mmCIF file of C-alpha atoms in Angstrom:
data_model
loop_
_atom_site.group_PDB
_atom_site.id
_atom_site.type_symbol
_atom_site.label_atom_id
_atom_site.label_comp_id
_atom_site.label_asym_id
_atom_site.label_seq_id
_atom_site.Cartn_x
_atom_site.Cartn_y
_atom_site.Cartn_z
ATOM 1 C CA UNK A 68 -111.442 4.502 -175.691
ATOM 2 C CA UNK A 69 -108.281 4.642 -177.893
ATOM 3 C CA UNK A 70 -106.366 5.101 -174.533
ATOM 4 C CA UNK A 71 -108.042 1.910 -173.107
ATOM 5 C CA UNK A 72 -106.951 0.114 -176.281
ATOM 6 C CA UNK A 73 -103.331 1.473 -176.297
ATOM 7 C CA UNK A 74 -103.068 0.282 -172.334
ATOM 8 C CA UNK A 75 -104.547 -3.095 -172.745
ATOM 9 C CA UNK A 76 -102.186 -3.751 -175.859
ATOM 10 C CA UNK A 77 -99.344 -2.541 -174.534
ATOM 11 C CA UNK A 78 -99.679 -4.028 -171.205
ATOM 12 C CA UNK A 79 -100.217 -7.425 -172.549
ATOM 13 C CA UNK A 80 -97.398 -7.188 -174.730
ATOM 14 C CA UNK A 81 -94.944 -6.230 -171.850
ATOM 15 C CA UNK A 82 -96.313 -9.052 -169.685
ATOM 16 C CA UNK A 83 -95.765 -11.361 -172.613
ATOM 17 C CA UNK A 84 -92.153 -10.466 -172.902
ATOM 18 C CA UNK A 85 -91.587 -10.789 -169.275
ATOM 19 C CA UNK A 86 -93.077 -14.347 -169.066
ATOM 20 C CA UNK A 87 -90.977 -15.132 -172.039
ATOM 21 C CA UNK A 88 -87.856 -13.833 -170.171
ATOM 22 C CA UNK A 89 -88.876 -15.879 -167.217
ATOM 23 C CA UNK A 90 -89.366 -18.884 -169.304
ATOM 24 C CA UNK A 91 -85.736 -18.440 -170.531
ATOM 25 C CA UNK A 92 -84.685 -18.694 -166.960
ATOM 26 C CA UNK A 93 -86.909 -21.483 -166.075
ATOM 27 C CA UNK A 94 -87.017 -23.948 -168.619
ATOM 28 C CA UNK A 95 -84.713 -26.836 -168.510
ATOM 29 C CA UNK A 96 -82.779 -27.417 -171.902
ATOM 30 C CA UNK A 97 -82.256 -25.442 -175.111
ATOM 31 C CA UNK A 98 -85.036 -26.576 -177.212
ATOM 32 C CA UNK A 99 -87.815 -25.784 -174.703
ATOM 33 C CA UNK A 100 -86.014 -22.307 -173.973
ATOM 34 C CA UNK A 101 -86.226 -21.760 -177.824
ATOM 35 C CA UNK A 102 -89.738 -22.908 -178.159
ATOM 36 C CA UNK A 103 -90.878 -20.575 -175.369
ATOM 37 C CA UNK A 104 -89.113 -17.448 -176.139
ATOM 38 C CA UNK A 105 -89.240 -16.958 -179.896
ATOM 39 C CA UNK A 106 -92.832 -17.054 -180.055
ATOM 40 C CA UNK A 107 -93.697 -15.150 -176.777
ATOM 41 C CA UNK A 108 -91.436 -12.539 -177.887
ATOM 42 C CA UNK A 109 -92.808 -12.157 -181.311
ATOM 43 C CA UNK A 110 -96.462 -11.803 -179.887
ATOM 44 C CA UNK A 111 -95.133 -9.428 -177.413
ATOM 45 C CA UNK A 112 -93.227 -7.255 -179.882
ATOM 46 C CA UNK A 113 -96.407 -7.282 -182.341
ATOM 47 C CA UNK A 114 -98.747 -6.340 -179.585
ATOM 48 C CA UNK A 115 -96.488 -3.199 -178.389
ATOM 49 C CA UNK A 116 -96.074 -2.323 -182.245
ATOM 50 C CA UNK A 117 -99.886 -2.523 -182.672
ATOM 51 C CA UNK A 118 -100.065 -0.235 -179.744
ATOM 52 C CA UNK A 119 -97.777 2.256 -181.176
ATOM 53 C CA UNK A 120 -99.879 2.451 -184.308
ATOM 54 C CA UNK A 121 -103.030 3.197 -182.252
ATOM 55 C CA UNK A 122 -100.955 5.834 -180.344
ATOM 56 C CA UNK A 123 -99.630 7.672 -183.468
ATOM 57 C CA UNK A 124 -102.776 6.832 -185.743
ATOM 58 C CA UNK A 125 -101.111 7.998 -188.980
ATOM 59 C CA UNK A 126 -100.673 6.089 -192.267
ATOM 60 C CA UNK A 127 -96.764 6.206 -192.138
ATOM 61 C CA UNK A 128 -96.605 4.836 -188.712
ATOM 62 C CA UNK A 129 -99.159 2.424 -189.232
ATOM 63 C CA UNK A 130 -97.676 0.909 -192.766
ATOM 64 C CA UNK A 131 -94.360 0.615 -190.813
ATOM 65 C CA UNK A 132 -95.598 -1.203 -188.100
ATOM 66 C CA UNK A 133 -97.457 -3.578 -190.442
ATOM 67 C CA UNK A 134 -94.252 -4.166 -192.574
ATOM 68 C CA UNK A 135 -92.166 -4.911 -189.197
ATOM 69 C CA UNK A 136 -94.765 -7.115 -188.008
ATOM 70 C CA UNK A 137 -94.695 -9.125 -191.496
ATOM 71 C CA UNK A 138 -91.016 -9.514 -191.687
ATOM 72 C CA UNK A 139 -90.717 -10.521 -187.883
ATOM 73 C CA UNK A 140 -93.537 -13.126 -188.235
ATOM 74 C CA UNK A 141 -91.684 -14.435 -191.396
ATOM 75 C CA UNK A 142 -88.043 -14.517 -189.973
ATOM 76 C CA UNK A 143 -88.164 -15.264 -186.323
ATOM 77 C CA UNK A 144 -89.361 -18.945 -186.734
ATOM 78 C CA UNK A 145 -86.724 -19.586 -189.446
ATOM 79 C CA UNK A 146 -83.958 -18.375 -187.189
ATOM 80 C CA UNK A 147 -85.291 -20.409 -184.340
ATOM 81 C CA UNK A 148 -85.394 -23.560 -186.593
ATOM 82 C CA UNK A 149 -81.877 -23.038 -187.487
ATOM 83 C CA UNK A 150 -80.525 -22.808 -184.038
ATOM 84 C CA UNK A 151 -82.658 -25.921 -182.898
ATOM 85 C CA UNK A 152 -81.017 -27.782 -185.975
ATOM 86 C CA UNK A 153 -77.422 -26.510 -185.097
ATOM 87 C CA UNK A 154 -78.086 -27.285 -181.696
ATOM 88 C CA UNK A 155 -79.180 -30.800 -182.338
ATOM 89 C CA UNK A 156 -76.249 -31.466 -184.863
ATOM 90 C CA UNK A 157 -73.809 -30.463 -181.872
ATOM 91 C CA UNK A 158 -75.579 -32.916 -179.787
ATOM 92 C CA UNK A 159 -76.816 -30.432 -177.093
ATOM 93 C CA UNK A 160 -78.171 -32.529 -174.218
ATOM 94 C CA UNK A 161 -82.146 -32.827 -173.779
ATOM 95 C CA UNK A 162 -83.646 -32.859 -170.779
ATOM 96 C CA UNK A 163 -83.872 -36.062 -168.544
ATOM 97 C CA UNK A 164 -87.572 -36.232 -168.712
ATOM 98 C CA UNK A 165 -87.633 -36.261 -172.659
ATOM 99 C CA UNK A 166 -89.934 -38.980 -173.439
ATOM 100 C CA UNK A 167 -89.076 -39.638 -177.112
ATOM 101 C CA UNK A 168 -86.918 -38.774 -179.719
ATOM 102 C CA UNK A 169 -87.508 -39.742 -183.072
ATOM 103 C CA UNK A 170 -84.692 -37.978 -184.740
ATOM 104 C CA UNK A 171 -82.028 -39.988 -183.091
ATOM 105 C CA UNK A 172 -79.857 -41.666 -185.579
ATOM 106 C CA UNK A 173 -81.595 -40.333 -188.468
ATOM 107 C CA UNK A 174 -78.676 -38.450 -190.078
ATOM 108 C CA UNK A 175 -76.226 -40.296 -191.912
ATOM 109 C CA UNK A 176 -72.265 -39.705 -192.517
ATOM 110 C CA UNK A 177 -73.013 -37.180 -195.490
ATOM 111 C CA UNK A 178 -75.447 -35.246 -193.335
ATOM 112 C CA UNK A 179 -78.259 -36.220 -195.143
ATOM 113 C CA UNK A 180 -81.517 -36.521 -193.389
ATOM 114 C CA UNK A 181 -83.350 -39.845 -193.895
ATOM 115 C CA UNK A 182 -87.302 -39.616 -193.710
ATOM 116 C CA UNK A 183 -88.646 -43.129 -193.795
ATOM 117 C CA UNK A 184 -85.994 -45.839 -193.654
ATOM 118 C CA UNK A 185 -83.204 -45.801 -190.461
ATOM 119 C CA UNK A 186 -79.489 -45.777 -191.032
ATOM 120 C CA UNK A 187 -77.205 -47.487 -188.451
ATOM 121 C CA UNK A 188 -77.626 -45.920 -185.077
ATOM 122 C CA UNK A 189 -74.150 -44.161 -184.634
ATOM 123 C CA UNK A 190 -73.706 -43.015 -188.117
ATOM 124 C CA UNK A 191 -73.549 -39.205 -187.078
ATOM 125 C CA UNK A 192 -70.616 -40.003 -184.769
ATOM 126 C CA UNK A 193 -68.197 -38.511 -187.291
ATOM 127 C CA UNK A 194 -70.356 -35.506 -188.139
ATOM 128 C CA UNK A 195 -68.487 -32.275 -187.336
ATOM 129 C CA UNK B 23 -107.410 -15.400 -210.110
ATOM 130 C CA UNK B 24 -104.390 -12.940 -210.062
ATOM 131 C CA UNK B 25 -106.433 -10.959 -212.380
ATOM 132 C CA UNK B 26 -109.511 -10.710 -210.018
ATOM 133 C CA UNK B 27 -106.938 -9.479 -207.226
ATOM 134 C CA UNK B 28 -105.287 -6.802 -209.410
ATOM 135 C CA UNK B 29 -108.845 -5.557 -210.438
ATOM 136 C CA UNK B 30 -109.801 -5.480 -206.962
ATOM 137 C CA UNK B 31 -106.691 -3.479 -205.731
ATOM 138 C CA UNK B 32 -107.003 -0.994 -208.864
ATOM 139 C CA UNK B 33 -110.775 -0.318 -207.959
ATOM 140 C CA UNK B 34 -109.619 0.356 -204.333
ATOM 141 C CA UNK B 35 -107.127 3.077 -205.287
ATOM 142 C CA UNK B 36 -109.788 4.410 -207.415
ATOM 143 C CA UNK B 37 -112.363 4.604 -204.543
ATOM 144 C CA UNK B 38 -109.436 6.272 -202.442
ATOM 145 C CA UNK B 39 -108.876 8.772 -204.959
ATOM 146 C CA UNK B 40 -112.482 9.612 -205.436
ATOM 147 C CA UNK B 41 -113.270 9.913 -201.572
ATOM 148 C CA UNK B 42 -109.903 11.844 -201.083
ATOM 149 C CA UNK B 43 -109.434 10.410 -197.671
ATOM 150 C CA UNK B 44 -106.032 8.184 -197.480
ATOM 151 C CA UNK B 45 -106.023 6.276 -194.281
ATOM 152 C CA UNK B 46 -106.462 2.568 -193.346
ATOM 153 C CA UNK B 47 -110.039 2.766 -192.511
ATOM 154 C CA UNK B 48 -110.851 4.168 -195.964
ATOM 155 C CA UNK B 49 -108.508 1.745 -197.828
ATOM 156 C CA UNK B 50 -110.567 -1.469 -196.179
ATOM 157 C CA UNK B 51 -113.767 0.194 -197.233
ATOM 158 C CA UNK B 52 -112.797 0.642 -200.713
ATOM 159 C CA UNK B 53 -111.306 -3.114 -200.734
ATOM 160 C CA UNK B 54 -114.471 -4.483 -199.233
ATOM 161 C CA UNK B 55 -116.822 -2.534 -201.641
ATOM 162 C CA UNK B 56 -115.102 -3.473 -204.807
ATOM 163 C CA UNK B 57 -114.764 -7.025 -203.585
ATOM 164 C CA UNK B 58 -118.635 -6.813 -203.561
ATOM 165 C CA UNK B 59 -118.773 -5.330 -206.928
ATOM 166 C CA UNK B 60 -116.383 -7.577 -208.613
ATOM 167 C CA UNK B 61 -118.356 -10.607 -206.910
ATOM 168 C CA UNK B 62 -121.747 -9.374 -208.379
ATOM 169 C CA UNK B 63 -120.000 -8.932 -211.854
ATOM 170 C CA UNK B 64 -118.501 -12.396 -211.970
ATOM 171 C CA UNK B 65 -121.510 -14.268 -210.662
ATOM 172 C CA UNK B 66 -122.053 -15.970 -213.822
ATOM 173 C CA UNK B 67 -118.333 -16.820 -214.813
ATOM 174 C CA UNK B 68 -116.840 -20.118 -213.772
ATOM 175 C CA UNK B 69 -113.756 -18.684 -212.242
ATOM 176 C CA UNK B 70 -114.702 -17.945 -208.935
ATOM 177 C CA UNK B 71 -111.966 -19.365 -206.783
ATOM 178 C CA UNK B 72 -110.856 -15.953 -205.843
ATOM 179 C CA UNK B 73 -113.883 -15.201 -203.897
ATOM 180 C CA UNK B 74 -113.899 -18.508 -201.712
ATOM 181 C CA UNK B 75 -109.975 -18.120 -201.168
ATOM 182 C CA UNK B 76 -110.124 -14.379 -200.083
ATOM 183 C CA UNK B 77 -112.784 -15.519 -197.242
ATOM 184 C CA UNK B 78 -110.762 -18.577 -196.451
ATOM 185 C CA UNK B 79 -107.720 -16.517 -195.827
ATOM 186 C CA UNK B 80 -109.307 -14.125 -193.792
ATOM 187 C CA UNK B 81 -111.017 -16.896 -191.863
ATOM 188 C CA UNK B 82 -107.432 -18.909 -191.197
ATOM 189 C CA UNK B 83 -106.043 -15.617 -190.257
ATOM 190 C CA UNK B 84 -108.194 -15.061 -187.181
ATOM 191 C CA UNK B 85 -108.100 -18.942 -186.382
ATOM 192 C CA UNK B 86 -104.460 -18.824 -186.405
ATOM 193 C CA UNK B 87 -104.571 -15.996 -184.105
ATOM 194 C CA UNK B 88 -106.794 -17.648 -181.712
ATOM 195 C CA UNK B 89 -104.888 -20.667 -181.670
ATOM 196 C CA UNK B 90 -101.603 -18.781 -181.232
ATOM 197 C CA UNK B 91 -103.099 -16.966 -178.400
ATOM 198 C CA UNK B 92 -104.464 -20.218 -176.592
ATOM 199 C CA UNK B 93 -100.927 -22.118 -176.830
ATOM 200 C CA UNK B 94 -99.338 -18.491 -175.442
ATOM 201 C CA UNK B 95 -101.633 -18.902 -172.523
ATOM 202 C CA UNK B 96 -100.620 -22.520 -172.150
ATOM 203 C CA UNK B 97 -96.873 -21.836 -171.875
ATOM 204 C CA UNK B 98 -97.640 -18.859 -169.936
ATOM 205 C CA UNK B 99 -99.428 -21.109 -167.315
ATOM 206 C CA UNK B 100 -96.369 -23.764 -167.703
ATOM 207 C CA UNK B 101 -93.680 -20.914 -166.603
ATOM 208 C CA UNK B 102 -95.769 -19.017 -164.034
ATOM 209 C CA UNK B 103 -96.647 -22.349 -162.020
ATOM 210 C CA UNK B 104 -93.794 -24.004 -159.562
ATOM 211 C CA UNK B 105 -93.486 -27.582 -160.795
ATOM 212 C CA UNK B 106 -92.838 -28.624 -164.496
ATOM 213 C CA UNK B 107 -95.233 -31.065 -165.913
ATOM 214 C CA UNK B 108 -94.552 -31.154 -169.267
ATOM 215 C CA UNK B 109 -93.296 -34.140 -171.516
ATOM 216 C CA UNK B 110 -90.931 -33.031 -174.175
ATOM 217 C CA UNK B 111 -89.954 -34.882 -177.104
ATOM 218 C CA UNK B 112 -89.304 -35.011 -180.971
ATOM 219 C CA UNK B 113 -91.761 -36.636 -183.151
ATOM 220 C CA UNK B 114 -91.933 -37.295 -186.647
ATOM 221 C CA UNK B 115 -94.648 -36.330 -188.718
ATOM 222 C CA UNK B 116 -95.383 -37.376 -192.442
ATOM 223 C CA UNK B 117 -95.982 -34.410 -194.548
ATOM 224 C CA UNK B 118 -98.671 -34.218 -197.139
ATOM 225 C CA UNK B 119 -97.535 -30.780 -198.331
ATOM 226 C CA UNK B 120 -95.325 -31.300 -201.465
ATOM 227 C CA UNK B 121 -93.759 -28.080 -202.841
ATOM 228 C CA UNK B 122 -91.126 -25.928 -201.069
ATOM 229 C CA UNK B 123 -93.424 -23.169 -200.631
ATOM 230 C CA UNK B 124 -95.977 -25.277 -198.859
ATOM 231 C CA UNK B 125 -93.572 -26.667 -196.646
ATOM 232 C CA UNK B 126 -92.003 -23.377 -195.626
ATOM 233 C CA UNK B 127 -95.327 -21.861 -194.762
ATOM 234 C CA UNK B 128 -96.223 -24.773 -192.896
ATOM 235 C CA UNK B 129 -93.108 -25.053 -190.824
ATOM 236 C CA UNK B 130 -93.349 -21.211 -190.153
ATOM 237 C CA UNK B 131 -96.796 -21.795 -188.934
ATOM 238 C CA UNK B 132 -95.769 -24.672 -186.562
ATOM 239 C CA UNK B 133 -92.771 -22.796 -185.277
ATOM 240 C CA UNK B 134 -95.083 -19.783 -184.398
ATOM 241 C CA UNK B 135 -97.505 -21.687 -182.289
ATOM 242 C CA UNK B 136 -95.581 -22.127 -178.720
ATOM 243 C CA UNK B 137 -94.403 -25.272 -177.819
ATOM 244 C CA UNK B 138 -93.632 -26.576 -180.971
ATOM 245 C CA UNK B 139 -90.463 -26.236 -182.856
ATOM 246 C CA UNK B 140 -89.548 -27.502 -186.257
ATOM 247 C CA UNK B 141 -86.044 -29.150 -185.877
ATOM 248 C CA UNK B 142 -85.473 -30.343 -189.465
ATOM 249 C CA UNK B 143 -87.228 -31.633 -192.823
ATOM 250 C CA UNK B 144 -85.836 -34.816 -194.302
ATOM 251 C CA UNK B 145 -83.959 -34.571 -197.533
ATOM 252 C CA UNK B 146 -86.527 -36.267 -199.752
ATOM 253 C CA UNK B 147 -89.235 -33.734 -198.304
ATOM 254 C CA UNK B 148 -91.538 -36.523 -196.857
ATOM 255 C CA UNK B 149 -91.003 -36.139 -193.207
ATOM 256 C CA UNK B 150 -90.791 -33.272 -190.762
ATOM 257 C CA UNK B 151 -89.137 -33.726 -187.351
ATOM 258 C CA UNK B 152 -91.304 -31.577 -184.696
ATOM 259 C CA UNK B 153 -89.840 -30.747 -181.292
ATOM 260 C CA UNK B 154 -93.302 -30.477 -178.799
ATOM 261 C CA UNK B 155 -93.709 -29.981 -175.328
ATOM 262 C CA UNK B 156 -96.737 -31.855 -174.389
ATOM 263 C CA UNK B 157 -96.565 -35.181 -175.836
ATOM 264 C CA UNK B 158 -98.794 -37.089 -173.014
ATOM 265 C CA UNK B 159 -100.666 -38.152 -175.950
ATOM 266 C CA UNK B 160 -98.315 -38.426 -179.297
ATOM 267 C CA UNK B 161 -101.254 -39.243 -181.640
ATOM 268 C CA UNK B 162 -103.599 -36.284 -180.344
ATOM 269 C CA UNK B 163 -100.412 -33.964 -180.909
ATOM 270 C CA UNK B 164 -99.625 -35.194 -184.538
ATOM 271 C CA UNK B 165 -103.450 -35.162 -185.043
ATOM 272 C CA UNK B 166 -103.494 -31.413 -183.782
ATOM 273 C CA UNK B 167 -100.976 -30.269 -186.285
ATOM 274 C CA UNK B 168 -102.099 -32.308 -189.300
ATOM 275 C CA UNK B 169 -105.718 -31.241 -188.745
ATOM 276 C CA UNK B 170 -105.155 -27.900 -187.222
ATOM 277 C CA UNK B 171 -102.609 -26.379 -189.282
ATOM 278 C CA UNK B 172 -101.519 -28.440 -192.431
ATOM 279 C CA UNK B 173 -105.112 -29.348 -193.623
ATOM 280 C CA UNK B 174 -106.346 -25.549 -193.402
ATOM 281 C CA UNK B 175 -103.105 -24.431 -195.201
ATOM 282 C CA UNK B 176 -103.409 -27.060 -197.967
ATOM 283 C CA UNK B 177 -107.079 -25.838 -198.357
ATOM 284 C CA UNK B 178 -105.951 -22.474 -199.207
ATOM 285 C CA UNK B 179 -102.982 -23.160 -201.348
ATOM 286 C CA UNK B 180 -104.431 -25.854 -203.381
#
């Protein structure tokens, strides 16, 4: 019974990571690559760690697995958000089929981001 | 509420010490038993927020796990099939979450569901810019974030 659970968990985890790496190749721009890879990799690593916990099945390994999963889920989205924001600030090109960009022209010269009122369209031209 | 939680943890440790078996199954059993004991004891007191919130947190955890698996499946389908039929873009979402902790948790949850990525939060903390993969219907996308993630989260936090 435990063997079957371990097989399913680690198999699904490996397939998820494989799909994430295929997505890394196939996605057309940086934002889509980010949004495919970070989450799929988080889920895959989590599943493989859980299967390791089932395999060893003692308290020491299991608590370490839980701690690692907790910290991965806390830190991975933050780093993805920071990479995405930095990419937007240096004006990485978006895919040509991108249909809407409501963030366009919302940064002003001082680097503050406005929520409701729009600043002039090319205000972030001088941003470094 | 914090007092109830600490009492619950203490009773769990006592259960583990008395049974003498230290593993996760026994810890969970002890937690559930002491949770029920506390629930029965404080049936007549007015501070019962801990008991509803604990159930809500467990429910939200499984709900989020299900959402994450579903979205992962959608993205996996997109990656494997040959032609890309997605409509990405950045949309503006007006926040109801006010404090820093709420906004951080919400943006973590949004970034954890595949296909969505928080780019930035405005400096006055009123608007969040989210990069989404499937924006055929913009209203539906915003609704799915506001109803599916923000509302349950605020239910728990407030």
